mmCIF file of C-alpha atoms in Angstrom:
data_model
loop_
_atom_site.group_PDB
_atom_site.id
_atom_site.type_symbol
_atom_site.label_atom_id
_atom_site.label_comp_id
_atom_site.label_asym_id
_atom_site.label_seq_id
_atom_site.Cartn_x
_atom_site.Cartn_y
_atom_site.Cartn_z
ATOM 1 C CA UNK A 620 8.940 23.894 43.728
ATOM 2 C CA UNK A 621 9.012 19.869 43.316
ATOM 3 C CA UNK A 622 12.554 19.580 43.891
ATOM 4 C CA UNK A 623 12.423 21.635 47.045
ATOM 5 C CA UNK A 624 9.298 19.663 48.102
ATOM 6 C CA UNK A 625 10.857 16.457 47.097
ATOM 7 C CA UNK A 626 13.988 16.922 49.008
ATOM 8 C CA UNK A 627 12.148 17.920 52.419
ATOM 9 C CA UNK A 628 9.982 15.194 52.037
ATOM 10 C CA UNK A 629 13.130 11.987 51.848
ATOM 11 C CA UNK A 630 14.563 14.185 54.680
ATOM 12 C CA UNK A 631 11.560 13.562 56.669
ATOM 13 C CA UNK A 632 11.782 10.059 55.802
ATOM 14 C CA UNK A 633 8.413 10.233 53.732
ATOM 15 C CA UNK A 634 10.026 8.363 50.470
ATOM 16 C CA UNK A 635 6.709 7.335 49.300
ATOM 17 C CA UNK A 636 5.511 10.608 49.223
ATOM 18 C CA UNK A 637 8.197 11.930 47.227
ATOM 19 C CA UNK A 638 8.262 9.200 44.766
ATOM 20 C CA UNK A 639 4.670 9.699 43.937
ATOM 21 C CA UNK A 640 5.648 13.520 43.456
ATOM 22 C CA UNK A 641 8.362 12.668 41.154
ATOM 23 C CA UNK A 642 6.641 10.202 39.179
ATOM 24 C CA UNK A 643 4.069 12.606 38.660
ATOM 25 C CA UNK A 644 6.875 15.429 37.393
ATOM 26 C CA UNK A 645 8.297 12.843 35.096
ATOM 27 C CA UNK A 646 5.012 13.557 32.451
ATOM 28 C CA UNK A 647 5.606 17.233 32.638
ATOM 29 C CA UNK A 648 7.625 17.565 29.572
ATOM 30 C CA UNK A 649 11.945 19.436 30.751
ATOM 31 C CA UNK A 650 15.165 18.914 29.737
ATOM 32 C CA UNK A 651 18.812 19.363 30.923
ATOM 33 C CA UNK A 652 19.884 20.013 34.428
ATOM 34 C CA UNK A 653 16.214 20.054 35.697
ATOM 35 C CA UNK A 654 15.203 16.752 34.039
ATOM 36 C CA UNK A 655 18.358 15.402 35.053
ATOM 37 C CA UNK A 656 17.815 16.471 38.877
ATOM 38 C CA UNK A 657 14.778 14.799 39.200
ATOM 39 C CA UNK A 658 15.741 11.710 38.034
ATOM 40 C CA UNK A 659 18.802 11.933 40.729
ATOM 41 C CA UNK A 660 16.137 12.658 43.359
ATOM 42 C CA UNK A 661 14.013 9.714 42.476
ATOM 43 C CA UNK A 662 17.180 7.671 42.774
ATOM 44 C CA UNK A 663 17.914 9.204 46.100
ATOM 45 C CA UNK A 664 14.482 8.194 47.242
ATOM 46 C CA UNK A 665 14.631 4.529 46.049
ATOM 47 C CA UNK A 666 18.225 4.640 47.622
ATOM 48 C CA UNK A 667 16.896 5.614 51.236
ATOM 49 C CA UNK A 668 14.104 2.965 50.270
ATOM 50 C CA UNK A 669 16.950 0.231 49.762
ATOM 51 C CA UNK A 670 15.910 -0.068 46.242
ATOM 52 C CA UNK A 671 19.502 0.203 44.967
ATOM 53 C CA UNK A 672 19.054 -1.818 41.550
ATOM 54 C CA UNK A 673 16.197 0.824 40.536
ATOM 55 C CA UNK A 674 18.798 3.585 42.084
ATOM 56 C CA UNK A 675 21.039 2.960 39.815
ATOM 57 C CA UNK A 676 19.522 2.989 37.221
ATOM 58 C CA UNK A 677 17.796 6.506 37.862
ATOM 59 C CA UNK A 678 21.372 7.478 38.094
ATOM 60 C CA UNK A 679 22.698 6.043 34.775
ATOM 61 C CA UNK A 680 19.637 8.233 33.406
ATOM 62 C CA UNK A 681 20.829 11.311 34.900
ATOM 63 C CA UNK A 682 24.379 10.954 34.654
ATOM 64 C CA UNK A 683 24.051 10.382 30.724
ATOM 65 C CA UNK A 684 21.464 13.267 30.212
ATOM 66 C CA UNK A 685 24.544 15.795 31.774
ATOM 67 C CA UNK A 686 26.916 14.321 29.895
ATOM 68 C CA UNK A 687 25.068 15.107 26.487
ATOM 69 C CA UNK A 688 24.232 18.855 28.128
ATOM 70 C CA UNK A 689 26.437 21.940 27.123
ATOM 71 C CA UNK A 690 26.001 23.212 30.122
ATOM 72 C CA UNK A 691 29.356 23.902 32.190
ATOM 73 C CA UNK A 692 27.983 25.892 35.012
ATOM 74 C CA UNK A 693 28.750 25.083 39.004
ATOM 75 C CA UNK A 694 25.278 23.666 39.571
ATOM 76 C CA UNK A 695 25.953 21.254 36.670
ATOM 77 C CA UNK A 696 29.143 20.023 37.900
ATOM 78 C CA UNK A 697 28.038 19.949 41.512
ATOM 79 C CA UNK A 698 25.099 17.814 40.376
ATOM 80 C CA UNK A 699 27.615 15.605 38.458
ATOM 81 C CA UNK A 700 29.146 15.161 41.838
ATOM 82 C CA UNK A 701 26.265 13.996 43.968
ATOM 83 C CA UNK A 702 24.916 11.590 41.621
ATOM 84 C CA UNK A 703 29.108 10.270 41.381
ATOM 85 C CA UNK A 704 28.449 10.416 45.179
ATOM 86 C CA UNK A 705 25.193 8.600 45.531
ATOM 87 C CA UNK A 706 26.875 6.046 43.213
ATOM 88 C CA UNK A 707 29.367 5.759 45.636
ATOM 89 C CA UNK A 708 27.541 5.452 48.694
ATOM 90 C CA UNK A 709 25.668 2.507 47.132
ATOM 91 C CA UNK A 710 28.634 0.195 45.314
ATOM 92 C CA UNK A 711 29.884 0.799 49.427
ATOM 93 C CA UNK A 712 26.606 -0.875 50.227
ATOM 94 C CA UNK A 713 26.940 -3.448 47.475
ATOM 95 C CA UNK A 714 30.577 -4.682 49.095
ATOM 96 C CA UNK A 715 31.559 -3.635 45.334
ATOM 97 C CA UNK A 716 34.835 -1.100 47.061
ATOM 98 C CA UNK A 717 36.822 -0.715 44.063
ATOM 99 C CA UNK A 718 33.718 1.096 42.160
ATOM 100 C CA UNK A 719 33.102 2.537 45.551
ATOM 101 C CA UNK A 720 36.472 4.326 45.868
ATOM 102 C CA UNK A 721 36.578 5.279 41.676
ATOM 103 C CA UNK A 722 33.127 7.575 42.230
ATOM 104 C CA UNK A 723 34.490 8.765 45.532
ATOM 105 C CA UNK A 724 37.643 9.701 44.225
ATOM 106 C CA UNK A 725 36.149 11.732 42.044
ATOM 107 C CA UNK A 726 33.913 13.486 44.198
ATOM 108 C CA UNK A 727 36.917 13.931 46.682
ATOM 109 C CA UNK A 728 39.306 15.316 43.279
ATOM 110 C CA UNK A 729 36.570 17.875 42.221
ATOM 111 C CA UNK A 730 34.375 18.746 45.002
ATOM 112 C CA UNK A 731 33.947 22.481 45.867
ATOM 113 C CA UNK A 732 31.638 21.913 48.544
ATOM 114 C CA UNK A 733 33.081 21.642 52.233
ATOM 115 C CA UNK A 734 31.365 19.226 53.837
ATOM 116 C CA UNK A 735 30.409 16.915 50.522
ATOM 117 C CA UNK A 736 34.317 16.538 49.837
ATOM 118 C CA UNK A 737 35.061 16.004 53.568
ATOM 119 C CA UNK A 738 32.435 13.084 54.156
ATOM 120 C CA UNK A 739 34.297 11.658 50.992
ATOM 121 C CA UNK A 740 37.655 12.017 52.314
ATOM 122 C CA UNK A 741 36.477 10.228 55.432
ATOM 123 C CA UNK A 742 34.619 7.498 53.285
ATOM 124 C CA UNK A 743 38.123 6.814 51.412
ATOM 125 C CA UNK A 744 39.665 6.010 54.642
ATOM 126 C CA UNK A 745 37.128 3.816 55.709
ATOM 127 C CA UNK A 746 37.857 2.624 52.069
ATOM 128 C CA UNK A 747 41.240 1.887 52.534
ATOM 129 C CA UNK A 748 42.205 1.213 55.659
ATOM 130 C CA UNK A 749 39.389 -1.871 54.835
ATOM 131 C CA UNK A 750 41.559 -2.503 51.615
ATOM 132 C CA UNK A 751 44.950 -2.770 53.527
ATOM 133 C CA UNK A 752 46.729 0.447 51.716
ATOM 134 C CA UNK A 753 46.961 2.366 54.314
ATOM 135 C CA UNK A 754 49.542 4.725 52.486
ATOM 136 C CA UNK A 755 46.448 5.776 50.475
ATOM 137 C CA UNK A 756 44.308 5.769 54.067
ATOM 138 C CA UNK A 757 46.717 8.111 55.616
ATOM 139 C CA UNK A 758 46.791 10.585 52.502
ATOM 140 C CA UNK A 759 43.543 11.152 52.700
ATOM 141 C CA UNK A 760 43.215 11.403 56.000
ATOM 142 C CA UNK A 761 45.374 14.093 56.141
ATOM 143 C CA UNK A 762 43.052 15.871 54.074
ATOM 144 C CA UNK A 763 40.268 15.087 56.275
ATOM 145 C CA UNK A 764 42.413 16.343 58.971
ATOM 146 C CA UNK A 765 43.192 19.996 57.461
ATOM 147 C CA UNK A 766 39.468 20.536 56.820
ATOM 148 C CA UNK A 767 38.343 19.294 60.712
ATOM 149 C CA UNK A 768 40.396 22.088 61.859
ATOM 150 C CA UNK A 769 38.649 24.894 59.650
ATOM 151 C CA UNK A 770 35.083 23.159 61.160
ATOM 152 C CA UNK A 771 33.909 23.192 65.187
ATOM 153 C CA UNK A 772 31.397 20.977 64.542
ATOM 154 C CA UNK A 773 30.846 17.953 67.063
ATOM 155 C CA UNK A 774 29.623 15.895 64.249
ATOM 156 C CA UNK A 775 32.649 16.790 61.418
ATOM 157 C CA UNK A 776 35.109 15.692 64.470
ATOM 158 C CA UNK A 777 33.370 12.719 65.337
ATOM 159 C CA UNK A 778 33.279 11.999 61.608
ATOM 160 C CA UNK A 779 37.148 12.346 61.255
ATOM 161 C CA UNK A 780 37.850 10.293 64.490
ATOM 162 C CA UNK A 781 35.313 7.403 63.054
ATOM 163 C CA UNK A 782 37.760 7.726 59.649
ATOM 164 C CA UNK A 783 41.187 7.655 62.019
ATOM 165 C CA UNK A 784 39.705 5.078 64.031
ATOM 166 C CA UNK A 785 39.183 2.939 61.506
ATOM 167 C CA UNK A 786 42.513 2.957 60.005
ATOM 168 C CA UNK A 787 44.479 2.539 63.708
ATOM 169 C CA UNK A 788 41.992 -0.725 63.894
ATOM 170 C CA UNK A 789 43.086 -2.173 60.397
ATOM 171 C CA UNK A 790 46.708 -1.891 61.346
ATOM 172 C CA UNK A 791 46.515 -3.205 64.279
ATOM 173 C CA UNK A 792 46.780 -0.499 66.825
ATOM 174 C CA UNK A 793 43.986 -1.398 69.212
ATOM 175 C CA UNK A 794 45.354 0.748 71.586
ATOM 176 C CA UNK A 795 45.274 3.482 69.553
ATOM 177 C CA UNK A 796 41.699 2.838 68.320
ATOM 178 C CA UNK A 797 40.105 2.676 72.038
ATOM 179 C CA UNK A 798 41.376 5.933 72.601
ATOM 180 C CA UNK A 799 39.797 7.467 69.609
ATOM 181 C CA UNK A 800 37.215 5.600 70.477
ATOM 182 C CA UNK A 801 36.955 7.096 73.790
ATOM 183 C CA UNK A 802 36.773 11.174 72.897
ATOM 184 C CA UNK A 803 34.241 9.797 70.180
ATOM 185 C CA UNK A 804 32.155 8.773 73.193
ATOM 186 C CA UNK A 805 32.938 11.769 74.740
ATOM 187 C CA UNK A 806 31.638 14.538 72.400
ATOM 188 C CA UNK A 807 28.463 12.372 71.281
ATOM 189 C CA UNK A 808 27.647 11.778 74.765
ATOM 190 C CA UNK A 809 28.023 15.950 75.095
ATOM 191 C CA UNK A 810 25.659 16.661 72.429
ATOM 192 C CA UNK A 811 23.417 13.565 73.440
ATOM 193 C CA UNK A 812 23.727 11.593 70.017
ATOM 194 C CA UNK A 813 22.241 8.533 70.704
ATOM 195 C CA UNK A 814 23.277 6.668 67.248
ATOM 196 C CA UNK A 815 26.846 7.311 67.482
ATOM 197 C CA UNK A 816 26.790 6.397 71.172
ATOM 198 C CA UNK A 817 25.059 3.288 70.117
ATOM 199 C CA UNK A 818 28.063 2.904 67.141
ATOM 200 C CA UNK A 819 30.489 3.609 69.791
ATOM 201 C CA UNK A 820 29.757 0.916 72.185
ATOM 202 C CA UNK A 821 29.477 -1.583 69.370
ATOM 203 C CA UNK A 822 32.800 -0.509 67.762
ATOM 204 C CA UNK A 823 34.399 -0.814 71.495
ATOM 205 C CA UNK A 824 32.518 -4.255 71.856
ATOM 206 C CA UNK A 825 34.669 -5.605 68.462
#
């Protein structure tokens, strides 16, 4: 299927590849959720390409196609979700955190999916803790917190720590942040993760 093809291709980092493979599905004549998919998938490609203008706008395309839809179903509304998430991920990029935090929120409000809500969670703390409210930081990561205990996965902990990390840094508690800090180091240097080693020492560094 192009979509499956399309996908394994951006995760492989071949972005030309799949762009030329969605272009080309564009001229096949669909509608609704499928039409509406690709068009997120072409955004997610020009997004991993840095293209974020031409991102967007592959998104605004999508996102109004679903809107006009009938369809209710959980693939709709998960859709719905990524593309609020891609948006997010990219106004993040764009220093532009008040749009940022709006599509995250409502990823993080609506979210059925696990790990897709807990990234956001995290992502919010960054977020906020960035922003100075650090009532709202704590909220959610307390949320982030109840869902790292259901997961014993290196990577979801080192994710939460990043998230607590931050915030303890914001406020001020250096202290506290070197010590997160430190089992961060820890458990990437257990599962030999060389990029959050790398982010580690650099964080430690500041």
């Amino acid at each position: 299927c192009i979509i499956s093809k399309a996908r394994n291709l951006i995760s492989l980092g071949r972005v030309s590849e799949a762009l030329r493979i969605l272009q080309s599905a564009e001229k096949v004549k669909t509608n609704g959720i499928n039409k509406s998919r690709l068009l997120f998938l072409s955004a997610y490609a020009f997004y991993q390409d840095s293209l974020y203008e031409k991102a967007i706008k592959y998104l605004n395309e999508a996102g109004s196609i679903l809107e006009h839809e009938s369809d209710v179903s959980r693939n709709s509304v998960d859709l719905k979700l990524e593309i609020f998430n891609l948006f997010g991920h990219i106004f993040l990029i764009k220093g532009d955190y008040s749009k940022s935090i709006s599509y995250y929120e409502r990823v993080a409000g609506n979210s059925k999916k696990i790990s897709l809500k807990y990234e956001t969670l995290c992502n919010l703390v960054l977020l906020y803790s960035q922003s100075a409210k650090f009532e709202k930081a704590l909220t959610y990561l307390e949320e982030a917190k109840e869902i790292s205990k259901l997961i014993s996965i290196p990577i979801f902990r080192i994710t939460y720590l990043l998230a607590n990390q931050a915030l303890k840094y914001e406020f001020g508690d250096f202290e506290g942040s070197i010590r997160l800090l430190e089992e961060m180091n820890r458990i990437a240097a257990g599962i030999n993760h060389k990029y959050y080693i790398f982010l580690i020492y650099s964080l430690i560094g500041d």
